[in-house]
Amino acid sequence: MCIFCKILAKEIPAEFLFENGDIVAFKDKYPKAKTHILIVPKKHIETIKDLKEDEEDEILVGKMFLVARDIAKGLKLDGYQTLFNVGRAGGQEVMHIHLHLMSHQ
Ligand code: 5GP
Ligand code: ZN
């Protein structure tokens, strides 16, 4: 099981900010900004390259951005960055897709 699947299974602790039927969000353990949150689908997909061209995955990725937007709004962040690292060569270390939400606020 990958490290994020272990966090999802509550086998490894994390500071959760959001959970619904298909997405969770928790604080990054090694933050690179004042606010650094990871939005993670419950479905294990290794990289953005592995997304299927179907409605399920299209909707899932869209929902990830809306969760990021809603968390940022809840934290009253005026501005922020959202980022997917894609593949080892793209700086991805955890092979379970996740959207970084980062802000210096
Ligand atoms: P990537 O480089 O794959 O895009 O980002 C992985 C992120 O996961 C990194 O920012 C890293 O700090 C974070 N991370 C790695 N291991 C853990 C962990 O066990 N718990 C949490 N909360 N974050 C982690
Ligand atoms: Zn996983």
Short mmCIF file of C-alpha atoms and ligand atoms in Angstrom, two decimals:
data_model
loop_
_atom_site.label_atom_id
_atom_site.label_comp_id
_atom_site.label_asym_id
_atom_site.label_seq_id
_atom_site.Cartn_x
_atom_site.Cartn_y
_atom_site.Cartn_z
CA MET A 1 0.00 0.00 0.00
CA CYS A 2 1.38 3.47 -0.81
CA ILE A 3 1.95 6.02 1.94
CA PHE A 4 -1.15 8.06 1.02
CA CYS A 5 -3.32 4.92 0.92
CA LYS A 6 -2.00 4.18 4.44
CA ILE A 7 -2.97 7.70 5.54
CA LEU A 8 -6.41 7.17 3.95
CA ALA A 9 -6.75 3.88 5.83
CA LYS A 10 -5.76 5.79 9.03
CA GLU A 11 -2.77 3.49 9.46
CA ILE A 12 -0.48 6.55 9.44
CA PRO A 13 -1.65 9.72 11.20
CA ALA A 14 -2.18 13.01 9.38
CA GLU A 15 -3.86 16.31 10.17
CA PHE A 16 -7.07 16.06 8.14
CA LEU A 17 -8.88 19.21 7.06
CA PHE A 18 -11.50 17.63 4.80
CA GLU A 19 -12.99 14.27 3.93
CA ASN A 20 -15.90 13.22 1.74
CA GLY A 21 -16.78 10.09 -0.22
CA ASP A 22 -13.96 10.37 -2.73
CA ILE A 23 -11.47 13.01 -1.59
CA VAL A 24 -9.48 13.88 1.54
CA ALA A 25 -7.22 16.80 2.39
CA PHE A 26 -4.51 16.83 5.01
CA LYS A 27 -1.55 18.99 5.97
CA ASP A 28 1.77 18.30 4.27
CA LYS A 29 4.18 16.81 6.81
CA TYR A 30 7.12 18.81 5.46
CA PRO A 31 5.51 22.14 4.46
CA LYS A 32 7.21 24.23 1.76
CA ALA A 33 4.97 27.23 2.45
CA LYS A 34 3.17 28.71 5.48
CA THR A 35 0.05 26.87 4.37
CA HIS A 36 0.71 23.58 2.58
CA ILE A 37 -2.18 21.17 2.16
CA LEU A 38 -2.50 18.08 -0.01
CA ILE A 39 -5.80 17.22 -1.73
CA VAL A 40 -5.85 13.48 -2.33
CA PRO A 41 -8.43 11.24 -4.02
CA LYS A 42 -9.33 8.02 -2.23
CA LYS A 43 -8.86 6.21 -5.54
CA HIS A 44 -5.21 5.17 -6.00
CA ILE A 45 -4.00 6.65 -9.29
CA GLU A 46 -0.22 6.83 -9.62
CA THR A 47 0.25 9.97 -11.70
CA ILE A 48 -1.72 12.44 -13.79
CA LYS A 49 -0.43 10.44 -16.77
CA ASP A 50 -2.48 7.45 -15.56
CA LEU A 51 -5.84 9.27 -15.54
CA LYS A 52 -8.43 7.51 -17.65
CA GLU A 53 -10.27 9.41 -20.37
CA ASP A 54 -13.57 8.78 -18.68
CA GLU A 55 -16.08 10.88 -16.80
CA GLU A 56 -15.15 9.41 -13.43
CA ASP A 57 -11.55 10.66 -13.59
CA GLU A 58 -12.48 13.94 -15.28
CA ILE A 59 -14.95 14.70 -12.51
CA LEU A 60 -12.53 13.56 -9.81
CA VAL A 61 -9.79 15.98 -10.88
CA GLY A 62 -12.31 18.81 -11.18
CA LYS A 63 -13.56 18.08 -7.66
CA MET A 64 -9.99 18.16 -6.34
CA PHE A 65 -9.67 21.77 -7.51
CA LEU A 66 -13.03 22.68 -5.99
CA VAL A 67 -11.97 21.14 -2.65
CA ALA A 68 -8.74 23.20 -2.81
CA ARG A 69 -10.78 26.32 -3.58
CA ASP A 70 -13.18 25.66 -0.69
CA ILE A 71 -10.39 24.95 1.81
CA ALA A 72 -8.59 28.14 0.75
CA LYS A 73 -11.82 30.08 1.17
CA GLY A 74 -12.36 28.53 4.62
CA LEU A 75 -8.83 29.54 5.62
CA LYS A 76 -9.49 33.05 4.22
CA LEU A 77 -6.54 32.79 1.84
CA ASP A 78 -6.59 35.65 -0.64
CA GLY A 79 -4.14 33.99 -3.01
CA TYR A 80 -2.53 30.60 -3.32
CA GLN A 81 -0.88 28.11 -5.64
CA THR A 82 -2.21 24.75 -6.79
CA LEU A 83 0.25 22.26 -8.24
CA PHE A 84 0.47 18.70 -9.51
CA ASN A 85 3.97 17.30 -9.77
CA VAL A 86 3.84 14.64 -12.48
CA GLY A 87 6.20 11.67 -12.54
CA ARG A 88 9.65 11.33 -10.94
CA ALA A 89 11.13 13.67 -13.55
CA GLY A 90 8.46 16.22 -12.59
CA GLY A 91 9.37 16.12 -8.91
CA GLN A 92 6.67 13.67 -7.81
CA GLU A 93 7.81 11.59 -4.84
CA VAL A 94 4.56 10.00 -3.72
CA MET A 95 3.04 7.95 -6.53
CA HIS A 96 -0.61 8.64 -5.66
CA ILE A 97 -1.96 11.78 -7.29
CA HIS A 98 -2.30 14.81 -5.04
CA LEU A 99 -2.92 18.49 -5.58
CA HIS A 100 -0.68 20.79 -3.56
CA LEU A 101 -2.42 23.86 -2.10
CA MET A 102 0.22 26.32 -0.98
CA SER A 103 0.06 29.85 0.28
CA HIS A 104 2.42 32.27 1.97
CA GLN A 105 -0.56 33.64 3.88
P1 5GP B 1 5.24 15.21 -4.40
O1 5GP B 1 6.70 15.55 -4.39
O2 5GP B 1 5.01 13.74 -4.59
O3 5GP B 1 4.45 16.05 -5.34
O4 5GP B 1 4.70 15.61 -2.98
C1 5GP B 1 4.62 14.72 -1.92
C2 5GP B 1 4.38 15.54 -0.68
O5 5GP B 1 4.00 14.64 0.36
C3 5GP B 1 5.62 16.30 -0.19
O6 5GP B 1 5.33 17.69 -0.15
C4 5GP B 1 5.90 15.70 1.17
O7 5GP B 1 6.32 16.67 2.10
C5 5GP B 1 4.58 15.08 1.57
N1 5GP B 1 4.66 13.91 2.41
C6 5GP B 1 5.53 12.86 2.27
N2 5GP B 1 5.29 11.93 3.22
C7 5GP B 1 4.26 12.40 3.96
C8 5GP B 1 3.56 11.86 5.09
O8 5GP B 1 3.84 10.78 5.60
N3 5GP B 1 2.54 12.61 5.58
C9 5GP B 1 2.19 13.82 5.04
N4 5GP B 1 1.19 14.48 5.63
N5 5GP B 1 2.83 14.35 3.98
C10 5GP B 1 3.85 13.64 3.45
ZN ZN B 2 -2.19 5.07 -2.90
#
